[in-house]
mmCIF file with all atom_site columns, C-alpha atoms and ligand atoms in Angstrom:
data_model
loop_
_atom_site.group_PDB
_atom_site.id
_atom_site.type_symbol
_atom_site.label_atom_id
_atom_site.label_alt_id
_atom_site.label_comp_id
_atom_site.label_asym_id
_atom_site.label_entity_id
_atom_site.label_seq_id
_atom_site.pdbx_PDB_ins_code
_atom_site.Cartn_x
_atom_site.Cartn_y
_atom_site.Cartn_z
_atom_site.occupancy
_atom_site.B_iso_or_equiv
_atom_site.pdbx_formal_charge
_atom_site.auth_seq_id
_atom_site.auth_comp_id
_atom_site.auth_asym_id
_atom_site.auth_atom_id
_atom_site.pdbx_PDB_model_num
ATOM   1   C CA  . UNK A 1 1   ? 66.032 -128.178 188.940 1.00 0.00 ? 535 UNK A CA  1
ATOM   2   C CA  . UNK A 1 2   ? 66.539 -124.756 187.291 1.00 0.00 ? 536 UNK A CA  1
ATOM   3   C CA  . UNK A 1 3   ? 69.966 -122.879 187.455 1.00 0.00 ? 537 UNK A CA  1
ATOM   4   C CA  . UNK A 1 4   ? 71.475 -119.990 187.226 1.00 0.00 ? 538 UNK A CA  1
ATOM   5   C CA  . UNK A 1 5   ? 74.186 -117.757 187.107 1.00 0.00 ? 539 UNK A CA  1
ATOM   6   C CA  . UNK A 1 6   ? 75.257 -114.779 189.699 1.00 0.00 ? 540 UNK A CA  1
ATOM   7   C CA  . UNK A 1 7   ? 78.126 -112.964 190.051 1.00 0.00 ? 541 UNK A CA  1
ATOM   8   C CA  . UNK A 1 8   ? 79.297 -110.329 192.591 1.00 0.00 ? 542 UNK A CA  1
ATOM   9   C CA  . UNK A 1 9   ? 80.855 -107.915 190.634 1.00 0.00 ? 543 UNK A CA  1
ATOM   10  C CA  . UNK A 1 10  ? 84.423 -105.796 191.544 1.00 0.00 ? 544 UNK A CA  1
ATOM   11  C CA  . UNK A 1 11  ? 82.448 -103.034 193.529 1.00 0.00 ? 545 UNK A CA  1
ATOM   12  C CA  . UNK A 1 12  ? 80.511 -105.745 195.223 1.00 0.00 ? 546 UNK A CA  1
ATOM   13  C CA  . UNK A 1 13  ? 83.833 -107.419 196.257 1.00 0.00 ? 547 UNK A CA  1
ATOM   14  C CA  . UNK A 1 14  ? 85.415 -104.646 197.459 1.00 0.00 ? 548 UNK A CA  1
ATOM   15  C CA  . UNK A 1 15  ? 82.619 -102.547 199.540 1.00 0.00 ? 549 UNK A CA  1
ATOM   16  C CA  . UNK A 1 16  ? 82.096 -106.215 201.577 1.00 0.00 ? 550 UNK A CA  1
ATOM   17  C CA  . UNK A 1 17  ? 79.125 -107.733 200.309 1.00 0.00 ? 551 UNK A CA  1
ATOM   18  C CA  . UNK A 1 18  ? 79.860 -111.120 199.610 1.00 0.00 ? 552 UNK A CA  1
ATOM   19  C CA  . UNK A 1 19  ? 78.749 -112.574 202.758 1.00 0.00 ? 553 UNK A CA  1
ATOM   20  C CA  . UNK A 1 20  ? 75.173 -110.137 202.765 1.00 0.00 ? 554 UNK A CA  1
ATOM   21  C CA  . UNK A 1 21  ? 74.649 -111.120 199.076 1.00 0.00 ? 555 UNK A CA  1
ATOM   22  C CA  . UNK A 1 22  ? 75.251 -115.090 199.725 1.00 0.00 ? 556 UNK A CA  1
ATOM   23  C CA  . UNK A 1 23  ? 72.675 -115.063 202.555 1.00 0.00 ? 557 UNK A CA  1
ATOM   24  C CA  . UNK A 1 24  ? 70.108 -113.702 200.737 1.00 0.00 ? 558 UNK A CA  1
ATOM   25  C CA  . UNK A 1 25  ? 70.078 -116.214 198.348 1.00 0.00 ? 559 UNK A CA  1
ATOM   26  C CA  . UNK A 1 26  ? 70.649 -119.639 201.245 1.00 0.00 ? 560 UNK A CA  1
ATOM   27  C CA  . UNK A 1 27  ? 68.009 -117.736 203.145 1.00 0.00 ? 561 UNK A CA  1
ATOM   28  C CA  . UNK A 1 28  ? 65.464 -117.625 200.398 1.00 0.00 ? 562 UNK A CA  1
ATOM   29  C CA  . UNK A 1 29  ? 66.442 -121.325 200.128 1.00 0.00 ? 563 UNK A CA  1
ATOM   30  C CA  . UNK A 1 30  ? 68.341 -122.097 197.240 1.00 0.00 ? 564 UNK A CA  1
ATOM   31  C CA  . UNK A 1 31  ? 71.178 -124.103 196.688 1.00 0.00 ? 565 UNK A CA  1
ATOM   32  C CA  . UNK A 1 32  ? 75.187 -122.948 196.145 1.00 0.00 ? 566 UNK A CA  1
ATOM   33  C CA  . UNK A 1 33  ? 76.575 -125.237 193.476 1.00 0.00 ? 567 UNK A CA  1
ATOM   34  C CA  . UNK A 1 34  ? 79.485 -123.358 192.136 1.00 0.00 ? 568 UNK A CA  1
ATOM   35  C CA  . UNK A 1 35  ? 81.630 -120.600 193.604 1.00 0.00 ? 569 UNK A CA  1
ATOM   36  C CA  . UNK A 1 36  ? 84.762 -119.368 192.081 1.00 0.00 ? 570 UNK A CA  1
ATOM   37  C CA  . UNK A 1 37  ? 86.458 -116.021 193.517 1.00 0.00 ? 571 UNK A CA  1
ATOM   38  C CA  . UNK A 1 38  ? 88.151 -115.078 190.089 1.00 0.00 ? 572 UNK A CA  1
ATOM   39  C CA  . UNK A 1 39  ? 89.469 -111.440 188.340 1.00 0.00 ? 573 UNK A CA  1
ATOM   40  C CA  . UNK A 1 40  ? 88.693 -112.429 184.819 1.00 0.00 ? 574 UNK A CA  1
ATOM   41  C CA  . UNK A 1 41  ? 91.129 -110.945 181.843 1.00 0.00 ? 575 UNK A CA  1
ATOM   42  C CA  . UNK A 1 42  ? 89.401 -108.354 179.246 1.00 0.00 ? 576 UNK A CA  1
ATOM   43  C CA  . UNK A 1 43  ? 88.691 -110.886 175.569 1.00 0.00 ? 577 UNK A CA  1
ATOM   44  C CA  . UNK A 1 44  ? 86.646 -113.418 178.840 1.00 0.00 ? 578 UNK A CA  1
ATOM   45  C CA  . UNK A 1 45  ? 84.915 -109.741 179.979 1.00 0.00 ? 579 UNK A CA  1
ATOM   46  C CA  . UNK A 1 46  ? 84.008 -109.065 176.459 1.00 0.00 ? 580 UNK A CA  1
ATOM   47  C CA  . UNK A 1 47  ? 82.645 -112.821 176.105 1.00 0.00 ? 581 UNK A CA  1
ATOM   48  C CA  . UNK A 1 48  ? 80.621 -112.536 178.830 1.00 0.00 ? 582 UNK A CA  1
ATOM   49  C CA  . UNK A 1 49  ? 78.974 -109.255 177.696 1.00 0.00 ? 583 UNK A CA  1
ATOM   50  C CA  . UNK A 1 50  ? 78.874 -109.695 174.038 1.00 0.00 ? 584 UNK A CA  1
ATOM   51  C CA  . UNK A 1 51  ? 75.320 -109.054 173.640 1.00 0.00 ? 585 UNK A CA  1
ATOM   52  C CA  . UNK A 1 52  ? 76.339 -105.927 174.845 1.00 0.00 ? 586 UNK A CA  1
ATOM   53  C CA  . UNK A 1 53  ? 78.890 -104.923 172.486 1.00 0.00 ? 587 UNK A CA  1
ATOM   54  C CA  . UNK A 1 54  ? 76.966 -102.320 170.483 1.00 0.00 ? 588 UNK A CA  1
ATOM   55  C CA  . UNK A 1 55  ? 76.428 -100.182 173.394 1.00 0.00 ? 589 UNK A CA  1
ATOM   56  C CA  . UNK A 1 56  ? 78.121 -97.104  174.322 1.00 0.00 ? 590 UNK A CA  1
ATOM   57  C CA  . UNK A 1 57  ? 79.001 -98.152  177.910 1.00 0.00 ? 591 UNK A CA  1
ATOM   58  C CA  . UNK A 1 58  ? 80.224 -101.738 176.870 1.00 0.00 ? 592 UNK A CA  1
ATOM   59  C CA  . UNK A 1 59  ? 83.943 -100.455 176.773 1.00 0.00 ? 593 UNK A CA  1
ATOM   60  C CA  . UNK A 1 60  ? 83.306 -98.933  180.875 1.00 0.00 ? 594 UNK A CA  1
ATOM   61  C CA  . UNK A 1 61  ? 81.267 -102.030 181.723 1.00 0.00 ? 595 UNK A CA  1
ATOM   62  C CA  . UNK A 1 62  ? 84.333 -104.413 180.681 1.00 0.00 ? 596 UNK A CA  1
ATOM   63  C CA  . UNK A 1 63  ? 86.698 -102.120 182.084 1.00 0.00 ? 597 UNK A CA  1
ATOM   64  C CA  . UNK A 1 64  ? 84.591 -101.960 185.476 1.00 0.00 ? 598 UNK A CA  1
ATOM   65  C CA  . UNK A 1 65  ? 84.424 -105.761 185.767 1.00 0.00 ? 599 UNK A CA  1
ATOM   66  C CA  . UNK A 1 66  ? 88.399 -106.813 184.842 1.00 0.00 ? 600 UNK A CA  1
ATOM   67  C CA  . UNK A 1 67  ? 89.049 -103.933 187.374 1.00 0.00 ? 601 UNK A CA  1
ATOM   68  C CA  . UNK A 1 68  ? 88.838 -106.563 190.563 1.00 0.00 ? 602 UNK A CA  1
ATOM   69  C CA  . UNK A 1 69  ? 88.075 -109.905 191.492 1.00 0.00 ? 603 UNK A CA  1
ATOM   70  C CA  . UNK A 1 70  ? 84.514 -110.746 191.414 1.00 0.00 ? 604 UNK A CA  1
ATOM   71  C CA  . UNK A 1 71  ? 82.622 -114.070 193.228 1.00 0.00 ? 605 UNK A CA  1
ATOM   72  C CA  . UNK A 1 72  ? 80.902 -116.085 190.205 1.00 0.00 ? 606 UNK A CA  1
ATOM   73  C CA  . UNK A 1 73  ? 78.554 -118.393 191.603 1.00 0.00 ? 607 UNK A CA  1
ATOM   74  C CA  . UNK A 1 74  ? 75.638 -121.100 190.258 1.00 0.00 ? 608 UNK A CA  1
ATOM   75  C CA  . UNK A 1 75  ? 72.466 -121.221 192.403 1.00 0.00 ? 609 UNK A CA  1
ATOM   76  C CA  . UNK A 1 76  ? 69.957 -123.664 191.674 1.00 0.00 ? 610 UNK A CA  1
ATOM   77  C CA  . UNK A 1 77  ? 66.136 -123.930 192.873 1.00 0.00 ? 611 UNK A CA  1
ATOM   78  C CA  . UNK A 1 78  ? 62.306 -123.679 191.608 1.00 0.00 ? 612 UNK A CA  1
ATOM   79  C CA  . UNK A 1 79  ? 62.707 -120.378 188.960 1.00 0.00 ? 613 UNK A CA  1
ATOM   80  C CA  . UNK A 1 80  ? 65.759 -119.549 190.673 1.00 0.00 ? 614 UNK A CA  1
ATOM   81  C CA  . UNK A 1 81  ? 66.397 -117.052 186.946 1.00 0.00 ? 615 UNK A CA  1
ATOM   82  C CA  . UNK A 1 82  ? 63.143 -115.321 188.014 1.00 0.00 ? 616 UNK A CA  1
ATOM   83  C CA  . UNK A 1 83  ? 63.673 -115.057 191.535 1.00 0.00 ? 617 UNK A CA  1
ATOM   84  C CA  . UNK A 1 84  ? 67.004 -114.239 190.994 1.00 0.00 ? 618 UNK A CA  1
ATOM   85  C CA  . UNK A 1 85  ? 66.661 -111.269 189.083 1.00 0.00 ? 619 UNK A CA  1
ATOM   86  C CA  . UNK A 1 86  ? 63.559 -110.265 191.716 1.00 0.00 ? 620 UNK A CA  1
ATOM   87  C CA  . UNK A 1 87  ? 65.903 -110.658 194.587 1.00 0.00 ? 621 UNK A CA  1
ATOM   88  C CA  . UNK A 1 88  ? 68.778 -108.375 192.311 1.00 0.00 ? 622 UNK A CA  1
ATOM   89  C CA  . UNK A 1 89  ? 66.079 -105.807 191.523 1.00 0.00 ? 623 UNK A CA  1
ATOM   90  C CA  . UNK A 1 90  ? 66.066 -103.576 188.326 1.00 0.00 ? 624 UNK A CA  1
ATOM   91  C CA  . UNK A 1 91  ? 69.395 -102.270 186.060 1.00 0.00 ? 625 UNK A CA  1
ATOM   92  C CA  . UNK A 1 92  ? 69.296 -98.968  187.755 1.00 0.00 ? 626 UNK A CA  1
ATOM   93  C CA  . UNK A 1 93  ? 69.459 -99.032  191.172 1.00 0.00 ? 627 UNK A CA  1
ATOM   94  C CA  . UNK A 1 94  ? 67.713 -95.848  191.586 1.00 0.00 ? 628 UNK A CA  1
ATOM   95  C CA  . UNK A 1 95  ? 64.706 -98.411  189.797 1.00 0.00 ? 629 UNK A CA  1
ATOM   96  C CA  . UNK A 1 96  ? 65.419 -101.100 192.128 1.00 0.00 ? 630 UNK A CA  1
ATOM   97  C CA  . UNK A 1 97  ? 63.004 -101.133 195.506 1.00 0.00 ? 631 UNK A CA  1
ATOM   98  C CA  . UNK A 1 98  ? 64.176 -101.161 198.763 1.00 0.00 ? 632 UNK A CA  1
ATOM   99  C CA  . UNK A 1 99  ? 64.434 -104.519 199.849 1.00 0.00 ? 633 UNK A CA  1
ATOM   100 C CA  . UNK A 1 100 ? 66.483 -105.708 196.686 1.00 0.00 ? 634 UNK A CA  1
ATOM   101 C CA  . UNK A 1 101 ? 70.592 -106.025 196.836 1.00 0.00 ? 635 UNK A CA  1
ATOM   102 C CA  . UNK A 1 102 ? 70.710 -103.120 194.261 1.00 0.00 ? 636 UNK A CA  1
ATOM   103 C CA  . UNK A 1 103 ? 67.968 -101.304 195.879 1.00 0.00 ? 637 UNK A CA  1
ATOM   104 C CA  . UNK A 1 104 ? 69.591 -101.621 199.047 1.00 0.00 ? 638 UNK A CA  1
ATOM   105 C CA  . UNK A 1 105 ? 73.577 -101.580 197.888 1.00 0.00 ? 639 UNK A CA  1
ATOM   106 C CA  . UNK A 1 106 ? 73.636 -99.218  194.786 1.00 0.00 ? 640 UNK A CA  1
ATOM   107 C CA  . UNK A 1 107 ? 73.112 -95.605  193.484 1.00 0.00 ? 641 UNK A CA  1
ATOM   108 C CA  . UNK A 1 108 ? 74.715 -95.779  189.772 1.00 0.00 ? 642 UNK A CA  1
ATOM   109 C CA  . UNK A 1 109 ? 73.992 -98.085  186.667 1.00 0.00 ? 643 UNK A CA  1
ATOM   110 C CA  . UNK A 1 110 ? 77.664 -98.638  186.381 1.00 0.00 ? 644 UNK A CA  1
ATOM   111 C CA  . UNK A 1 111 ? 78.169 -99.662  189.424 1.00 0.00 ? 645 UNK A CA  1
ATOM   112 C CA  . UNK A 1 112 ? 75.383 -101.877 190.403 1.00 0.00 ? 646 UNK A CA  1
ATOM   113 C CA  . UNK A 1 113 ? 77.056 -104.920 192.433 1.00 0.00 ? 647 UNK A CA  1
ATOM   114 C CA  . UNK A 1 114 ? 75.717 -107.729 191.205 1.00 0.00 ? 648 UNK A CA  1
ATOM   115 C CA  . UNK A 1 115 ? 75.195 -109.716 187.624 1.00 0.00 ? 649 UNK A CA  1
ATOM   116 C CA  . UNK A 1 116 ? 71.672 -112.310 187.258 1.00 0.00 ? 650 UNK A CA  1
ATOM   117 C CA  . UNK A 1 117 ? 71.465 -114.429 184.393 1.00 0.00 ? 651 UNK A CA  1
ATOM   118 C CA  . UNK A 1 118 ? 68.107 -112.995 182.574 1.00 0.00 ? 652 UNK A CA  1
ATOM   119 C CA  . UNK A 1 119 ? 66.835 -116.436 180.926 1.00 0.00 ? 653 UNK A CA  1
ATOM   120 C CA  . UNK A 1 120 ? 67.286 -120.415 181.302 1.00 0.00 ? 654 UNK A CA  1
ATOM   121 C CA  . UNK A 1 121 ? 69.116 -119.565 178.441 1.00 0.00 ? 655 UNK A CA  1
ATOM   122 C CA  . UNK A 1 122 ? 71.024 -117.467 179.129 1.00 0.00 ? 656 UNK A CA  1
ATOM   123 C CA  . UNK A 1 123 ? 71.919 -118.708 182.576 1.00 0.00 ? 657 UNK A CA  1
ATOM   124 C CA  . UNK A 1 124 ? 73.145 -122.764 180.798 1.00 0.00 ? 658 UNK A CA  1
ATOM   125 C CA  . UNK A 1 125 ? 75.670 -120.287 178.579 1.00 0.00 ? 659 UNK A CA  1
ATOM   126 C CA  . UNK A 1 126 ? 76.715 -117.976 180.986 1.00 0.00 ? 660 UNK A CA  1
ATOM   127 C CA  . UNK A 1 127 ? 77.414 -121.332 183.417 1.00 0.00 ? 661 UNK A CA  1
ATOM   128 C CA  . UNK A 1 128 ? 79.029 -122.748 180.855 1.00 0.00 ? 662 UNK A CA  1
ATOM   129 C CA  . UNK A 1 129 ? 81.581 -120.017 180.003 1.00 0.00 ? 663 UNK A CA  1
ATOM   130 C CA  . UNK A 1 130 ? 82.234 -119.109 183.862 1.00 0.00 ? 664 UNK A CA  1
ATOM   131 C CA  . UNK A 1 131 ? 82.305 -122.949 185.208 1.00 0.00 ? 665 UNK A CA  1
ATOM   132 C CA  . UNK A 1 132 ? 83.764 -125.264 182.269 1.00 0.00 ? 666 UNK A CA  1
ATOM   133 C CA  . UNK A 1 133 ? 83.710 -128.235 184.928 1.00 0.00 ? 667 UNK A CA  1
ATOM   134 C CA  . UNK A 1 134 ? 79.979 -127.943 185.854 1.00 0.00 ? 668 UNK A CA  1
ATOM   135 C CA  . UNK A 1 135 ? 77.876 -127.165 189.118 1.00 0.00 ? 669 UNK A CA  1
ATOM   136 C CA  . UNK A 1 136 ? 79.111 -129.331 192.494 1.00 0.00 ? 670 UNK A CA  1
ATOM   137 C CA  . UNK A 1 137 ? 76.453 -132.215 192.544 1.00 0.00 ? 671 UNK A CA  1
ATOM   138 C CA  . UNK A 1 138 ? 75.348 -131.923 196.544 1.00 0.00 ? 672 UNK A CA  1
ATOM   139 C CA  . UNK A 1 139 ? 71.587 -132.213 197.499 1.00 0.00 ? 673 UNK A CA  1
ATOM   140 C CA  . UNK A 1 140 ? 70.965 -129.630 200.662 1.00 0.00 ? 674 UNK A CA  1
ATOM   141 C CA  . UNK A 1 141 ? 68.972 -132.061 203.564 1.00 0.00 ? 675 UNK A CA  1
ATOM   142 C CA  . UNK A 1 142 ? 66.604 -129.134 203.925 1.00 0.00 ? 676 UNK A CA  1
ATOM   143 C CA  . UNK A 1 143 ? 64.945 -129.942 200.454 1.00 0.00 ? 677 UNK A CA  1
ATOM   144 C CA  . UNK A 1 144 ? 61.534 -131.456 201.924 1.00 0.00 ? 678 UNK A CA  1
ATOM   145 C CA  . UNK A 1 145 ? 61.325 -128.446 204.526 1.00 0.00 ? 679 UNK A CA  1
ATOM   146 C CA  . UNK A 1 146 ? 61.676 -125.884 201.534 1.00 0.00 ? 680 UNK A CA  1
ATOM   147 C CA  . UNK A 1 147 ? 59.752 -127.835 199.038 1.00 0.00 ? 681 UNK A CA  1
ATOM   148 C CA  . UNK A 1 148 ? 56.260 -129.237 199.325 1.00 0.00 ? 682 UNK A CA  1
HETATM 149 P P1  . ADP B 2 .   ? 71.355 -106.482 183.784 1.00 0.00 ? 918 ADP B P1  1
HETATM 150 O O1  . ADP B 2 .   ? 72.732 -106.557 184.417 1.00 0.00 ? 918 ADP B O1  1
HETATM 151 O O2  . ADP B 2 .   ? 70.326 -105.968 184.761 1.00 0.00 ? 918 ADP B O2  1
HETATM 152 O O3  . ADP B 2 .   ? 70.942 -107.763 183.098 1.00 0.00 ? 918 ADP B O3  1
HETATM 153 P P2  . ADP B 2 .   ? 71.977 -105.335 181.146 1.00 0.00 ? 918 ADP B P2  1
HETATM 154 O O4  . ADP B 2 .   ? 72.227 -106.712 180.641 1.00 0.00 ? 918 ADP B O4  1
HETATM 155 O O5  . ADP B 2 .   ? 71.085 -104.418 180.347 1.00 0.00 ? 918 ADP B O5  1
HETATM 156 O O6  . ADP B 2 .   ? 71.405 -105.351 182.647 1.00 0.00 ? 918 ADP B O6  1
HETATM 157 O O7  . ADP B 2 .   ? 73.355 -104.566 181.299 1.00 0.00 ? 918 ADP B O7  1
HETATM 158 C C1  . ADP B 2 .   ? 74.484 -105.240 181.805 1.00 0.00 ? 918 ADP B C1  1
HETATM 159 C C2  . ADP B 2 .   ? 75.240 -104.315 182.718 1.00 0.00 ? 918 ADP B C2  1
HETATM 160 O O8  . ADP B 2 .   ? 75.720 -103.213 181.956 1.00 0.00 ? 918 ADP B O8  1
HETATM 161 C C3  . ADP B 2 .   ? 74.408 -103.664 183.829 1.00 0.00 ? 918 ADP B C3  1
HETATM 162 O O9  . ADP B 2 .   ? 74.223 -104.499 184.947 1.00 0.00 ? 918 ADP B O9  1
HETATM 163 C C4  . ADP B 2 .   ? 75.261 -102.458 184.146 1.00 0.00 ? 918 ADP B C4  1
HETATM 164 O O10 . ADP B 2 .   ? 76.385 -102.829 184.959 1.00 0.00 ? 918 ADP B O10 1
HETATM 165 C C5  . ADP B 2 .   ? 75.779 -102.062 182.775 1.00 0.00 ? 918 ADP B C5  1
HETATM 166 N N1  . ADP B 2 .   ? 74.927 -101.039 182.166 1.00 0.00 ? 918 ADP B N1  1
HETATM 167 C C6  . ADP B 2 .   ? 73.703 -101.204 181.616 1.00 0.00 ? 918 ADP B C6  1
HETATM 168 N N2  . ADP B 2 .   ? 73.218 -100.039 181.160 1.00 0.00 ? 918 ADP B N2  1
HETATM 169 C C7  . ADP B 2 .   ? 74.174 -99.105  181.425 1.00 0.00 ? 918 ADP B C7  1
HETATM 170 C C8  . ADP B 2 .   ? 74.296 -97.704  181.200 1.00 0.00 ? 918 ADP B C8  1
HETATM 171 N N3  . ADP B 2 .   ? 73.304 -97.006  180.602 1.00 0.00 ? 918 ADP B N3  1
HETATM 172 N N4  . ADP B 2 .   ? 75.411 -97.090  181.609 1.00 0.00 ? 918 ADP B N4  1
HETATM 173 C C9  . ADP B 2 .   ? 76.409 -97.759  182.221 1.00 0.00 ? 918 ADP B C9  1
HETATM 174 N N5  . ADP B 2 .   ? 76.372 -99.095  182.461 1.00 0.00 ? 918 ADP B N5  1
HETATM 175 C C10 . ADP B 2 .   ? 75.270 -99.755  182.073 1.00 0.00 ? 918 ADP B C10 1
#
C-alpha cells in the first residue's frame, strides 16, 4: 500500500491544528503509521528542502521550519501522494479551494501549514530521512469497510 509523507509545519503547530489536520486524513480513511513531534536543526531543514536550494525563499523557508516544532507523520492508503496533496490543496493558499487545509488554514506562501510529499518518490526519501526506523506495522480493522 502506497505511503507518504506529511508534516505539520511550525505555524501549523502553533495556531492548533494538529488535531483538525489529523482528522482529515483518519476521516478520509487512511492509516497513521509514523508520528514524531520533532523541531528539526537547520543542515536536516536544508536536507529536507534541497531541491529547493536555488530559490530565493529557500533561506526563509528553512528558517520558518527550524523556527518550532513541527508533527512529521507517514500516512498510508490507495494514492494516499495524490490524495494527499488534493486534501493539502495548492502552494499558495490564496490558490488552494475552500475545503482544503491550506484553503481553509492559510493566507501566505510562506506560511502555508502543512508539507505533502509530491511523488512515490519523493514520499520513500522524504520517509526515509524523517523516520530512519520505518512506518509502525499495524493494520486498521476498518480495512474491508474502506476498501472494496
Ligand atoms: P509544496 O510545499 O506545495 O510542495 P514547493 O515544493 O514548491 O511546494 O515549495 C516548498 C515550500 O516552500 C512551500 O510549501 C512554501 O512553504 C515555500 N515556498 C514555495 N514558494 C514560495 C515563495 N514564492 N515564497 C515563499 N515561500 C515559498
Amino acid at each position: 500500500m502506497e505511503q507518504t509523507f506529511i508534516m505539520i509545519k511550525p505555524d501549523g503547530v502553533q495556531r492548533g491544528l494538529v488535531g483538525e489536520i489529523i482528522g482529515r486524513f483518519e476521516k478520509k480513511g487512511f492509516s497513521l503509521k509514523g508520528l514524531n513531534l520533532i523541531t528539526v536543526d537547520r543542515p536536516f531543514a536544508e536536507k529536507h528542502y534541497a531541491d529547493l536550494s536555488a530559490k530565493p525563499f529557500f533561506n526563509g523557508l528553512v528558517e520558518y521550519i527550524i523556527s518550532g516544532p513541527v508533527v512529521a507523520m507517514i500516512w498510508e492508503g490507495k494514492n494516499v501522494v495524490t490524495t494527499g496533496r488534493k486534501i493539502i490543496g495548492a502552494t499558495n493558499p490564496a490558490e488552494s479551494a475552500p475545503g482544503t487545509i491550506r484553503g481553509d488554514f492559510a493566507i501566505d506562501i510562506g506560511r502555508n501549514v502543512i508539507h505533502g510529499s509530491d511523488s512515490v518518490e519523493s514520499a520513500r526519501k522524504e520517509i526515509g530521512l524523517w523516520f530512519p526506523d520505518g512506518p509502525i506495522n499495524w493494520q486498521s480493522s476498518l480495512h474491508s469497510w474502506i476498501y472494496e
